[in-house]
Coordinates of C-alpha atoms and ligand atoms in Angstrom, one line a residue:
M1 CA 0.1 -0.1 -0.1
Q2 CA 2.9 2.3 1.0
N3 CA 4.8 1.4 -2.2
Q4 CA 1.6 1.8 -4.3
S5 CA 1.1 5.4 -3.0
K6 CA 4.7 6.1 -3.5
A7 CA 4.5 4.9 -7.0
A8 CA 1.3 7.0 -7.6
G9 CA 2.8 10.0 -6.1
S10 CA 6.0 9.9 -8.3
E11 CA 3.5 10.2 -11.3
W12 CA 2.7 13.7 -10.2
T13 CA 4.7 15.5 -12.7
I14 CA 4.5 19.3 -13.0
R15 CA 2.6 19.0 -16.2
K16 CA -0.1 16.7 -14.6
V17 CA -0.3 18.8 -11.4
L18 CA -0.7 22.0 -13.6
S19 CA -3.6 20.4 -15.7
W20 CA -5.3 18.8 -12.6
T21 CA -5.1 22.2 -10.8
T22 CA -6.4 24.0 -13.8
S23 CA -9.4 21.9 -14.1
Y24 CA -10.1 22.1 -10.4
F25 CA -9.9 25.8 -10.5
K26 CA -12.2 25.8 -13.4
S27 CA -14.7 23.8 -11.7
H28 CA -14.6 26.4 -8.8
N29 CA -15.1 29.3 -11.2
I30 CA -11.6 30.8 -10.8
E31 CA -11.2 33.5 -13.3
S32 CA -7.9 32.7 -14.6
P33 CA -7.3 29.1 -13.7
K34 CA -4.4 28.3 -15.9
S35 CA -2.2 31.1 -15.1
D36 CA -3.1 31.1 -11.3
A37 CA -2.2 27.4 -11.3
A38 CA 1.1 28.2 -12.8
I39 CA 1.9 31.1 -10.5
L40 CA 1.1 29.3 -7.4
L41 CA 2.9 26.1 -8.3
A42 CA 6.0 28.4 -9.3
H43 CA 5.6 30.1 -5.7
A44 CA 5.3 26.5 -4.0
L45 CA 8.4 25.4 -5.8
E46 CA 10.4 28.6 -5.0
T47 CA 11.2 29.2 -8.6
E48 CA 10.1 31.3 -11.6
R49 CA 7.0 30.7 -13.7
I50 CA 9.1 30.0 -16.7
D51 CA 10.9 27.2 -14.9
V52 CA 7.5 25.5 -14.3
Y53 CA 7.0 25.3 -18.0
L54 CA 10.6 24.4 -18.7
Q55 CA 10.5 21.5 -16.2
C56 CA 7.1 20.1 -16.7
D57 CA 8.3 16.4 -16.7
K58 CA 9.8 16.7 -13.5
P59 CA 8.0 14.8 -10.6
L60 CA 7.1 16.8 -7.6
Y61 CA 8.4 15.6 -4.2
A62 CA 5.8 15.0 -1.3
D63 CA 6.6 18.1 0.6
E64 CA 6.3 20.3 -2.6
R65 CA 2.9 18.7 -3.3
S66 CA 1.8 19.4 0.2
R67 CA 3.0 23.1 0.0
F68 CA 1.2 23.6 -3.2
K69 CA -2.0 21.9 -1.8
T70 CA -2.1 24.7 0.9
L71 CA -2.0 27.3 -1.7
I72 CA -4.6 25.5 -3.9
R73 CA -7.0 25.6 -0.9
R74 CA -6.3 29.3 -0.3
R75 CA -7.1 30.1 -3.8
I76 CA -10.4 27.9 -3.6
S77 CA -11.5 30.1 -0.7
R78 CA -11.0 33.1 -3.2
E79 CA -7.9 34.6 -1.7
P80 CA -6.4 36.7 -4.4
V81 CA -3.1 35.3 -5.9
A82 CA -1.4 38.4 -5.2
Y83 CA -2.0 38.1 -1.4
I84 CA -0.9 34.4 -1.6
V85 CA 2.3 35.0 -3.2
G86 CA 2.9 38.4 -1.6
E87 CA 3.4 40.5 -4.7
K88 CA 2.0 42.0 -7.7
G89 CA 3.5 43.5 -10.8
F90 CA 2.5 47.0 -11.7
W91 CA 4.2 49.4 -14.3
S92 CA 7.6 48.2 -14.6
M93 CA 8.2 46.7 -11.0
N94 CA 7.0 44.0 -8.6
F95 CA 5.5 45.5 -5.5
T96 CA 5.1 43.6 -2.2
V97 CA 1.4 43.4 -1.1
T98 CA -0.3 42.3 2.1
K99 CA -4.0 42.3 3.1
N100 CA -3.5 45.7 4.4
V101 CA -3.2 47.1 0.9
L102 CA -5.3 47.3 -2.3
I103 CA -3.8 45.1 -4.9
P104 CA -2.4 47.4 -7.7
R105 CA -4.7 47.1 -10.9
P106 CA -3.7 47.2 -14.4
D107 CA -6.3 49.9 -14.8
T108 CA -4.5 52.1 -12.4
E109 CA -1.5 52.2 -14.9
S110 CA -3.7 54.6 -16.8
L111 CA -3.4 57.1 -13.8
V112 CA 0.3 56.7 -13.9
E113 CA 0.3 57.2 -17.7
A114 CA -1.8 60.4 -17.2
A115 CA 0.7 61.9 -14.6
M116 CA 3.6 61.1 -16.8
S117 CA 2.1 63.0 -19.7
V118 CA 1.8 66.0 -17.4
L119 CA 5.2 65.7 -15.7
P120 CA 8.2 67.4 -17.7
D121 CA 11.4 65.3 -18.4
S122 CA 13.5 67.4 -16.4
G123 CA 13.3 70.2 -13.6
P124 CA 12.2 69.8 -10.1
Q125 CA 8.4 69.4 -9.5
R126 CA 6.7 68.4 -6.2
I127 CA 4.2 65.6 -6.3
L128 CA 2.0 64.3 -3.5
E129 CA 0.0 61.1 -3.3
L130 CA -2.9 60.7 -1.0
G131 CA -3.8 57.1 0.0
T132 CA -0.7 55.6 -1.2
G133 CA -1.5 51.9 0.0
S134 CA 1.3 49.8 -1.5
G135 CA 3.0 52.9 -2.9
A136 CA 2.7 51.4 -6.5
I137 CA 1.7 54.8 -8.0
I138 CA 4.3 57.1 -6.3
L139 CA 7.1 54.6 -6.7
S140 CA 6.3 54.1 -10.4
L141 CA 6.4 57.9 -10.8
A142 CA 9.5 58.1 -8.8
S143 CA 11.2 55.5 -10.9
E144 CA 10.4 57.4 -14.1
R145 CA 11.1 61.0 -13.0
P146 CA 14.2 60.8 -10.6
H147 CA 14.5 64.7 -10.6
C148 CA 11.1 65.4 -8.9
L149 CA 10.3 65.4 -5.2
F150 CA 7.8 62.9 -4.0
F151 CA 5.6 62.8 -1.0
A152 CA 3.0 60.2 -0.2
S153 CA 0.5 59.7 2.8
D154 CA -1.9 57.0 4.0
R155 CA -4.1 57.0 7.2
S156 CA -3.2 53.2 7.7
A157 CA 0.2 52.7 9.4
K158 CA 0.1 49.2 8.2
A159 CA -0.3 50.2 4.5
L160 CA 2.6 52.8 5.0
D161 CA 4.7 50.0 6.2
V162 CA 4.2 48.1 2.9
A163 CA 4.8 51.3 0.9
R164 CA 8.0 51.9 2.8
E165 CA 9.1 48.4 2.1
N166 CA 8.4 48.8 -1.5
A167 CA 10.5 52.0 -1.6
E168 CA 13.4 50.1 0.0
R169 CA 13.0 47.3 -2.4
H170 CA 13.3 49.3 -5.4
H171 CA 16.0 51.8 -3.9
L172 CA 13.6 54.7 -4.0
D173 CA 13.6 55.3 -0.3
E174 CA 15.6 58.4 -0.7
S175 CA 13.2 59.8 -3.3
V176 CA 9.8 59.4 -1.6
H177 CA 8.8 61.0 1.8
F178 CA 6.1 58.9 3.4
F179 CA 4.0 60.4 6.1
S180 CA 0.6 59.2 8.0
G181 CA -2.6 61.0 8.3
D182 CA -6.0 61.4 6.5
W183 CA -6.1 63.2 3.3
F184 CA -4.7 66.6 3.9
R185 CA -5.0 66.6 7.6
P186 CA -1.3 66.3 8.2
L187 CA -0.5 69.1 6.1
K188 CA -2.8 71.6 7.7
N189 CA -0.3 74.0 9.1
D190 CA 2.0 73.5 6.2
M191 CA 2.9 76.1 3.4
Y192 CA 3.9 73.5 1.0
L193 CA 2.4 73.9 -2.5
F194 CA 2.6 70.9 -4.9
D195 CA 2.8 70.8 -8.6
M196 CA 0.8 67.6 -8.7
I197 CA -1.5 66.0 -6.3
I198 CA -2.6 62.4 -7.3
S199 CA -4.8 59.6 -5.7
N200 CA -6.7 56.3 -6.4
P201 CA -9.2 57.0 -3.7
P202 CA -11.8 54.6 -2.4
Y203 CA -14.7 55.0 -4.9
I204 CA -17.0 52.0 -4.7
P205 CA -20.6 52.7 -3.3
T206 CA -20.9 51.1 0.1
A207 CA -23.8 48.9 -0.8
V208 CA -22.1 47.7 -3.9
I209 CA -19.0 46.3 -2.1
S210 CA -20.7 43.0 -0.9
R211 CA -21.7 42.3 -4.4
L212 CA -18.3 42.5 -5.8
Q213 CA -16.3 39.3 -6.5
P214 CA -15.3 37.5 -3.3
E215 CA -11.5 38.1 -4.0
I216 CA -12.3 41.8 -3.4
C217 CA -15.1 42.1 -1.0
K218 CA -13.7 39.2 1.4
Y219 CA -10.1 40.1 1.2
E220 CA -9.2 43.6 0.1
P221 CA -9.2 46.4 2.8
A222 CA -12.6 48.0 2.8
M223 CA -11.0 51.3 3.9
A224 CA -9.3 51.4 0.4
L225 CA -12.7 50.7 -1.4
D226 CA -15.5 52.2 0.3
G227 CA -16.4 55.6 -1.3
G228 CA -19.5 56.2 0.9
R229 CA -23.3 56.1 -0.2
D230 CA -22.9 57.3 -3.8
G231 CA -19.0 56.3 -4.0
L232 CA -18.1 60.0 -4.3
D233 CA -17.1 60.9 -0.8
S234 CA -13.4 60.9 -1.2
Y235 CA -13.7 63.1 -4.4
R236 CA -15.8 65.7 -2.3
V237 CA -13.0 65.9 0.2
I238 CA -10.0 65.8 -2.2
I239 CA -11.4 68.2 -4.8
S240 CA -12.7 70.8 -2.3
S241 CA -9.3 70.9 -0.6
A242 CA -6.6 70.2 -3.0
H243 CA -6.5 73.6 -4.6
A244 CA -5.3 75.1 -1.4
Y245 CA -2.2 72.8 -1.6
L246 CA -1.5 73.1 -5.3
A247 CA 0.5 75.7 -7.0
D248 CA -1.2 77.9 -9.5
G249 CA -1.5 75.8 -12.8
G250 CA -0.9 72.6 -10.7
S251 CA -2.7 69.4 -11.7
L252 CA -5.1 67.2 -9.6
L253 CA -5.3 63.7 -11.0
L254 CA -7.6 61.1 -9.7
E255 CA -8.6 57.4 -10.7
T256 CA -12.5 57.2 -10.9
G257 CA -15.0 54.6 -11.1
H258 CA -16.3 54.0 -14.7
N259 CA -19.7 55.7 -14.1
Q260 CA -18.8 58.6 -12.1
K261 CA -17.8 61.1 -14.6
D262 CA -21.0 63.4 -14.3
G263 CA -20.9 63.2 -10.5
I264 CA -17.2 64.3 -10.4
Q265 CA -17.6 66.9 -13.1
K266 CA -20.3 68.5 -10.8
I267 CA -18.2 68.4 -7.8
A268 CA -15.3 70.1 -9.7
D269 CA -17.6 72.8 -11.2
A270 CA -19.3 73.4 -7.9
C271 CA -15.7 74.1 -6.2
G272 CA -14.8 76.5 -9.0
C273 CA -11.2 76.5 -8.3
Y274 CA -10.3 74.4 -11.4
E275 CA -10.3 74.4 -15.1
N276 CA -9.8 72.0 -18.0
V277 CA -11.5 69.1 -16.2
I278 CA -10.6 66.1 -18.5
F279 CA -11.7 62.6 -18.3
T280 CA -9.5 59.8 -19.9
K281 CA -10.5 56.2 -20.4
D282 CA -8.5 53.0 -19.5
Y283 CA -7.5 50.3 -22.0
G284 CA -10.9 48.7 -21.4
G285 CA -12.6 51.8 -22.8
H286 CA -14.0 52.9 -19.3
D287 CA -13.6 56.5 -17.8
R288 CA -10.8 55.9 -15.4
V289 CA -9.0 59.1 -14.8
V290 CA -9.9 62.8 -14.4
R291 CA -7.4 65.5 -14.5
M292 CA -8.1 69.1 -13.6
T293 CA -5.7 72.2 -13.4
K294 CA -5.9 74.6 -10.6
R295 CA -7.2 77.9 -11.9
E296 CA -4.5 80.7 -11.7
R297 CA -5.5 83.5 -9.3
I298 CA -6.1 86.8 -10.8
K299 CA -3.8 89.2 -9.3
G300 CA -5.2 92.6 -8.5
Ligands
LIG1 N1 -10.7 49.7 -8.9 C1 -11.1 48.9 -7.9 C2 -12.1 47.9 -8.0 O1 -12.9 48.2 -8.8 C3 -11.5 49.9 -6.8 C4 -10.4 50.8 -6.4 C5 -10.7 52.0 -5.5 O2 -11.9 52.0 -4.9 N2 -10.1 52.9 -5.6 O3 -12.2 46.9 -7.5

C-alpha cells in the first residue's frame, strides 16, 4: 500500500499537477485558472513561472505537493493570488502586497500614464500622493522622474509599512517621503505647495461592495474601496481641498469609477477652483482618470 502510494505519487509531474489544478480551479469558477495554477506552483517550488513550464516532466516531491495543496486551498477560498504570493507586478516593477493594501490594478496604470504625460522630463516638481497603499503609484512615478520630489501619505500605518518596504525594495526610499494621516490633515499648517496631487481614492458605493467578487469583498481592505453612499465621498473631500495645496496651474489627477464622470464633473464645477477638467479612459474603454488644473488666481 505504502509502495503503491509512493508509485502513484511519483507520477505527479509538473505537467500533470498543472493540468489537474487548472481543471479544479475551473470547476470552482476561478477566473484565470491556468495562469493562477502556474503562478502558485512556481511559488510553492520557489522558482520562476518560466521554470515551471521548462521542467514540466519533473515529478514533485511530497513536501512540494503538500506546500502546493495549501496554496490551492487558499485560492479556492477565493484569496487573491497576489496576497498568496505576496506581490503584484505594476508598471515596470513588482510590489510587495499584504491584506492591508489594495492590490494594484492594470487600470491604475492609466493614472500613472496620465501623470507622466503632465510631468516634464526635467526640472524639479513636487508631487503628493494621497492614500498611497502599497506605494505602487508614487514609486512608479519616482522611478520614471528621478529629478522630482515625491511625498505620499496614508491613514493606515500598516499600509505605510508596506509602501516603505516597497520603496526600499526598489531603492527609492531616498526619493519618496512618506507620512501618515487622513487626506490633507497632516498638511494643515504647512505652506507646501505641490505641482501635482494624485490619488486612487476609495470609490465603490458602500452597498455595492458586498456584491463584488469574493476576491475583493472578502479580502481587500474596505478602507481602500468604500467611497460612501454614492461612491463619491473621497472626491468631495479631495477636490474641495486640493486647490489650497496646489501651485497655480498645478494638476489634480484622480482615478475614477467607470460611471462617475458626471458626479465628479459636478463636484469640480461646484468648487470653482479648477479649469480644464478632462476625463480619460482606461484600455478597457472605461472612464478611469480625471485631470483638472488649478485655476490661476487673478492678481489685482
Ligand atoms: N478599481 C478597484 C475595483 O474596482 C477599486 C479601487 C478603488 O476604490 N479605488 O475593485
